[in-house]
mmCIF file of C-alpha atoms in Angstrom:
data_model
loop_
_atom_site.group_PDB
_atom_site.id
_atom_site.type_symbol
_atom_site.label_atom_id
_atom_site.label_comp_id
_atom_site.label_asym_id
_atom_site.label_seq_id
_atom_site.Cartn_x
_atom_site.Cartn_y
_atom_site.Cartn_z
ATOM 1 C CA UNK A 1 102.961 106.582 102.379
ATOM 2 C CA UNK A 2 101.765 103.318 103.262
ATOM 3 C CA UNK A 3 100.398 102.529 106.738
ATOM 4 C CA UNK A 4 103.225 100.042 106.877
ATOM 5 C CA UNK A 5 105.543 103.261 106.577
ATOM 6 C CA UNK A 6 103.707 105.027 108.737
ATOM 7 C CA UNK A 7 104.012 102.380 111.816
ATOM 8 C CA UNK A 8 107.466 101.393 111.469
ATOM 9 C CA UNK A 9 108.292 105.194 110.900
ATOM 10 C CA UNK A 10 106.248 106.335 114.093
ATOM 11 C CA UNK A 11 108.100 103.484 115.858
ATOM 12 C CA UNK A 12 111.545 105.079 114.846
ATOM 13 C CA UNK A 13 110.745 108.514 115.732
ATOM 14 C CA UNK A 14 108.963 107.382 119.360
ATOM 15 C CA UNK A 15 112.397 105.287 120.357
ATOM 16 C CA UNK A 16 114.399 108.610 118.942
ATOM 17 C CA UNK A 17 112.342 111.005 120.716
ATOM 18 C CA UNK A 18 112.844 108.743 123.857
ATOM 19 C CA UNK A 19 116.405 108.237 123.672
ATOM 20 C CA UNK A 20 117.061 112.111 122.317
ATOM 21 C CA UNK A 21 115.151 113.197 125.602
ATOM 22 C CA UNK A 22 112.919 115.587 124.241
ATOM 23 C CA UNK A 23 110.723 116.497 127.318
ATOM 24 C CA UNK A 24 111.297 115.347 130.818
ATOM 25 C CA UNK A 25 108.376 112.931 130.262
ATOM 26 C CA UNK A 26 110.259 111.234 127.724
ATOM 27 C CA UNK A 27 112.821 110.968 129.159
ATOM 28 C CA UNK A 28 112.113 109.439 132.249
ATOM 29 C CA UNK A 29 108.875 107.514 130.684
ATOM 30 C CA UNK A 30 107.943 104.054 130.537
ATOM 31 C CA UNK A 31 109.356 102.681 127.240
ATOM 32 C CA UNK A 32 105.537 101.005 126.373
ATOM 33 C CA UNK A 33 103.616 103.919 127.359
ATOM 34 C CA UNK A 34 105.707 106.222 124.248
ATOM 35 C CA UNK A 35 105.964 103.834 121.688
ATOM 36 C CA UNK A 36 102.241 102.447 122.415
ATOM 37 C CA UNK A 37 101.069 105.965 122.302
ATOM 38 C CA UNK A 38 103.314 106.971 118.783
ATOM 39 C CA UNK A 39 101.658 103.879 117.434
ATOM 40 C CA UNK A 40 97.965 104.957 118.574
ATOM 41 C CA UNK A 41 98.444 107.927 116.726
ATOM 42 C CA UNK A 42 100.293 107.432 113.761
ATOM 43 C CA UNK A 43 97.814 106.983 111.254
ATOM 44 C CA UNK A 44 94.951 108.981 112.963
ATOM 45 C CA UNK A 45 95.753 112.069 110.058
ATOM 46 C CA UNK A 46 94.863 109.483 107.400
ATOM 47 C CA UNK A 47 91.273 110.300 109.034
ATOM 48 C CA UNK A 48 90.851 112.315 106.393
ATOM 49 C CA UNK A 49 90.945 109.766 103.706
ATOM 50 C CA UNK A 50 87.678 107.110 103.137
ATOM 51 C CA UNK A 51 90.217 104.850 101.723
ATOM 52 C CA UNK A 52 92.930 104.733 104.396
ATOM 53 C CA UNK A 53 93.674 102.061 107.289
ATOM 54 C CA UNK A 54 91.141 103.885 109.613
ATOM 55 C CA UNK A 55 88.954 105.538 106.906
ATOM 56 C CA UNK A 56 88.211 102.117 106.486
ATOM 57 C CA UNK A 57 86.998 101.055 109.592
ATOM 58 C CA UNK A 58 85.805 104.159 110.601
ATOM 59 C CA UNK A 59 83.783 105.533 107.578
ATOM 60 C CA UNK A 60 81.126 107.340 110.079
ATOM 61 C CA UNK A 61 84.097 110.009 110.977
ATOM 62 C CA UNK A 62 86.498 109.941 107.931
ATOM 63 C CA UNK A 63 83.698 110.585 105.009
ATOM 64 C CA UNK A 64 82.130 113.948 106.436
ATOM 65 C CA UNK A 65 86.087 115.009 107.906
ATOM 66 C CA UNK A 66 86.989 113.846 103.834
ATOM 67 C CA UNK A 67 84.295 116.124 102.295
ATOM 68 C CA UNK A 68 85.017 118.991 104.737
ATOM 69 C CA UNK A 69 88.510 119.293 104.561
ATOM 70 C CA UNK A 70 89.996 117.043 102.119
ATOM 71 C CA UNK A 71 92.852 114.632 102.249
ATOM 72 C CA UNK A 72 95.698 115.977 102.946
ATOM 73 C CA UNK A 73 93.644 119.248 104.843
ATOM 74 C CA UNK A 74 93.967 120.363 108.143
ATOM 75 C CA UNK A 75 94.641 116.789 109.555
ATOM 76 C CA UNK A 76 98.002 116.735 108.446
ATOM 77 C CA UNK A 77 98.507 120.927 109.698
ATOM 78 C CA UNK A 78 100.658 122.261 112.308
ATOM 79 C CA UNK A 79 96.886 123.770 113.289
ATOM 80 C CA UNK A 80 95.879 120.267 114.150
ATOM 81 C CA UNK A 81 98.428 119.126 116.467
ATOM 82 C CA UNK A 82 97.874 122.347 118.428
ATOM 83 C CA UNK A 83 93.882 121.479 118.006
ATOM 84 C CA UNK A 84 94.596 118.134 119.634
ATOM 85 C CA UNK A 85 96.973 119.246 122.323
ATOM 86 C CA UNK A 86 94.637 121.772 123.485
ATOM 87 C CA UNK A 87 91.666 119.903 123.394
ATOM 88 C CA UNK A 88 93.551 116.973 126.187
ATOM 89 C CA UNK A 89 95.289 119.698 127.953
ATOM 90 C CA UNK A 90 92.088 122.101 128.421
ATOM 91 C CA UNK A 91 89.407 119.754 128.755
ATOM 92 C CA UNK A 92 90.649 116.603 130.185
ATOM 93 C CA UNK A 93 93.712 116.631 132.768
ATOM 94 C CA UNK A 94 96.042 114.121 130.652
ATOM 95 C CA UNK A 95 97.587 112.912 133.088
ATOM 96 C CA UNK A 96 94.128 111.619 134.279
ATOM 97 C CA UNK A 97 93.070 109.541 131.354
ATOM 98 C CA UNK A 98 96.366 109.347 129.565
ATOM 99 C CA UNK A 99 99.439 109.049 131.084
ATOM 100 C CA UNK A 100 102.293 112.229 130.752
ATOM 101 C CA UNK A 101 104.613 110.448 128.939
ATOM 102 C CA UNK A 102 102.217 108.082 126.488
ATOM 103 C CA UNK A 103 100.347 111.663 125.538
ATOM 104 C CA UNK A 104 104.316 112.994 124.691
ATOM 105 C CA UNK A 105 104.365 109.303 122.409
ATOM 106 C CA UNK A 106 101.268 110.026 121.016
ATOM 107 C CA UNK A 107 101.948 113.479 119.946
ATOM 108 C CA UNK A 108 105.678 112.527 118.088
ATOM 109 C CA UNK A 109 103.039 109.530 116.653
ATOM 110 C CA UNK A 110 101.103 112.312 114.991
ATOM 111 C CA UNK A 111 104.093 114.522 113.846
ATOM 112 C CA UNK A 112 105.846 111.057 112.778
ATOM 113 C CA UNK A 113 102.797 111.028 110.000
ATOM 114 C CA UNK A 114 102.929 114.554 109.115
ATOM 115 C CA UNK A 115 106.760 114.357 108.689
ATOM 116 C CA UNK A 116 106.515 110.957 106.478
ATOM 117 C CA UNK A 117 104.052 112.509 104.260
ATOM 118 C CA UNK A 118 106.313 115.662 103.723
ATOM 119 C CA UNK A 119 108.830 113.008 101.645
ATOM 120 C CA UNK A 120 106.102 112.414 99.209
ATOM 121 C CA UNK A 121 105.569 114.688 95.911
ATOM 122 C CA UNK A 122 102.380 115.560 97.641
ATOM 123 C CA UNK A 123 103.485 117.070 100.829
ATOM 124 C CA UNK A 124 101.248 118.582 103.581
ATOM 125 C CA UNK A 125 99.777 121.710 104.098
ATOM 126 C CA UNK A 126 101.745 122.738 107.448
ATOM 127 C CA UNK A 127 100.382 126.223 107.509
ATOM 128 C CA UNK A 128 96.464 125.100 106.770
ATOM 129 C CA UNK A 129 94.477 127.443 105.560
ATOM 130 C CA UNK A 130 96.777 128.366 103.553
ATOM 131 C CA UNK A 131 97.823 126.201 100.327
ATOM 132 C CA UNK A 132 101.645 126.054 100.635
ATOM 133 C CA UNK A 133 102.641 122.469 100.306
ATOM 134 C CA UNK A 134 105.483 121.632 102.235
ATOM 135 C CA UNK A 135 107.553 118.165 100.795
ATOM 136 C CA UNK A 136 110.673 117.044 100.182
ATOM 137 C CA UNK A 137 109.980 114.476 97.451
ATOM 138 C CA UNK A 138 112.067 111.551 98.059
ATOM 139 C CA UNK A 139 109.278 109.099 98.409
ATOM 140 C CA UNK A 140 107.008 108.198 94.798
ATOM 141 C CA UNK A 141 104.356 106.028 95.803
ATOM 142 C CA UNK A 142 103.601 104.948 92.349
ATOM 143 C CA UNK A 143 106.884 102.828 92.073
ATOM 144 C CA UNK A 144 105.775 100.417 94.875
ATOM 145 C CA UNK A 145 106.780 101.331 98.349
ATOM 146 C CA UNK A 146 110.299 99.176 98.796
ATOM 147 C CA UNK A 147 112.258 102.514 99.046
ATOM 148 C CA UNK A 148 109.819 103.409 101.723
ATOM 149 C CA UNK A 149 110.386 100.243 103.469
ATOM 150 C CA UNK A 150 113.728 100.340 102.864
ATOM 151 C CA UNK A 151 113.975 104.380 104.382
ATOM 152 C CA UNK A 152 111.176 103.342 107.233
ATOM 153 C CA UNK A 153 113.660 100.739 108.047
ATOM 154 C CA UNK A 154 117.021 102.879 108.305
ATOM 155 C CA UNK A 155 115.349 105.243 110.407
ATOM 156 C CA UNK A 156 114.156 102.332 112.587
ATOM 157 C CA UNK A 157 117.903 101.228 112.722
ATOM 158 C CA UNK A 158 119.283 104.481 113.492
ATOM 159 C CA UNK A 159 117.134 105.227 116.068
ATOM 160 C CA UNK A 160 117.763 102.025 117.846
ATOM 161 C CA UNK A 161 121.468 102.572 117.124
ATOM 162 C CA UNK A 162 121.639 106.320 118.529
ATOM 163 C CA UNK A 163 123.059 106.354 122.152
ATOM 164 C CA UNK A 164 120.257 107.643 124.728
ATOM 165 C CA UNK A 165 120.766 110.692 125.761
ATOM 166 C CA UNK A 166 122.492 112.239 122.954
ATOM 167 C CA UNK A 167 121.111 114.924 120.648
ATOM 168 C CA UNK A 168 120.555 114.106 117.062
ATOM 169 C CA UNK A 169 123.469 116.405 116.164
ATOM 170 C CA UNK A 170 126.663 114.830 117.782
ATOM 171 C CA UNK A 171 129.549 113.688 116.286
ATOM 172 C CA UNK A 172 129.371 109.704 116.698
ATOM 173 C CA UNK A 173 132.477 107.996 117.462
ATOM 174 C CA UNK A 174 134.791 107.061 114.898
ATOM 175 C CA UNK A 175 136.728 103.646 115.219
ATOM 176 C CA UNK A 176 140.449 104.013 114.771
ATOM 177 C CA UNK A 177 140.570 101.928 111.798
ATOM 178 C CA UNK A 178 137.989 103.432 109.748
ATOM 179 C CA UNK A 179 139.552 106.693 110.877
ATOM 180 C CA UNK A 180 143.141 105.557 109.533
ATOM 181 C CA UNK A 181 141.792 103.694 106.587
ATOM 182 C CA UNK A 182 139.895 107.280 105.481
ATOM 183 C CA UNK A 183 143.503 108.806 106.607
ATOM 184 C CA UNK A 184 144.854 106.989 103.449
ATOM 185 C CA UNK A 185 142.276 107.445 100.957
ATOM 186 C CA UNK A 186 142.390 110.838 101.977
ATOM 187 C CA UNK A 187 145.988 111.274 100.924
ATOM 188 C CA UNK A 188 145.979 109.404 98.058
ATOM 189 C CA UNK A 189 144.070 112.505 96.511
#
């Protein structure tokens, strides 16, 4: 995935996880502390890669991280995001540095990446060490990346669309006439 993918599809899942209420410091967070931190972090596992947005600029870190682990390693591993999550809350008091709620934004930033580059052929390692690959290929980067725009941008739209407080699994509202018009074409069959 792109890192145009990645941002708009971090910016999705931070405004979901916000509205969705996923911890109590989402919930009650400051809208530009989540989505600034989901957008800190949502190309950080593309560390890992010399060629990426940030391998780019930071060559010093991604080429020994690239040689030691590989793209696609334990960057984009389940083993990672504990890694990182232990390392603020053990070491450094996050609320101290970071605020509560822009460290919950910054940690759906980094699953945001792992979870885009599951819908590529390639997958990610989730279990790193060991090999298993976990994807479900509906992403090909090789045809260009306008389904991924298209899908980054759906996911945008739903999330701004999904009423806050609501869990992903509710049955929206139907309006009465899409409701009677499926009525009909219902018993036409």
């Amino acid at each position: 995935m792109t890192a145009e993918g990645h941002l708009i599809f971090a910016l999705a899942s931070t405004i979901l996880a916000k509205k969705m209420e996923l911890s109590p410091a989402l919930a009650h967070g400051d809208w530009w502390h989540i989505v600034a931190g989901g957008l800190v972090t949502c190309l950080l596992p593309d560390i890992d890669h010399p060629r990426s947005f940030l391998g780019q600029r930071l060559k010093w870190i991604s080429l020994p991280i690239a040689r030691v682990f590989g793209h696609r390693g334990f960057t984009h591993s389940l083993l990672a995001i504990i890694a990182g999550i232990v390392l603020f809350t053990l070491k450094l008091d996050p609320g101290m540095l970071i605020p509560l709620d822009a460290f919950h934004g910054m940690i759906i930033g980094y699953l945001s990446h792992i979870l885009a580059d599951m819908l590529t052929p390639a997958g990610v390692p989730l279990l790193w060490p060991c090999r298993w690959r976990f994807r479900l290929p509906v992403l090909y980067p090789q045809k260009g990346n306008q389904l991924e725009r298209v899908l980054c941008v759906a996911v945008l739209i739903f999330a701004v669309q999904h009423p806050q407080g609501a869990p992903l699994g509710t049955r929206m509202p139907i309006p009465d006439s899409v409701a009677a018009l499926w009525s009909k074409v219902r018993g036409n069959f």
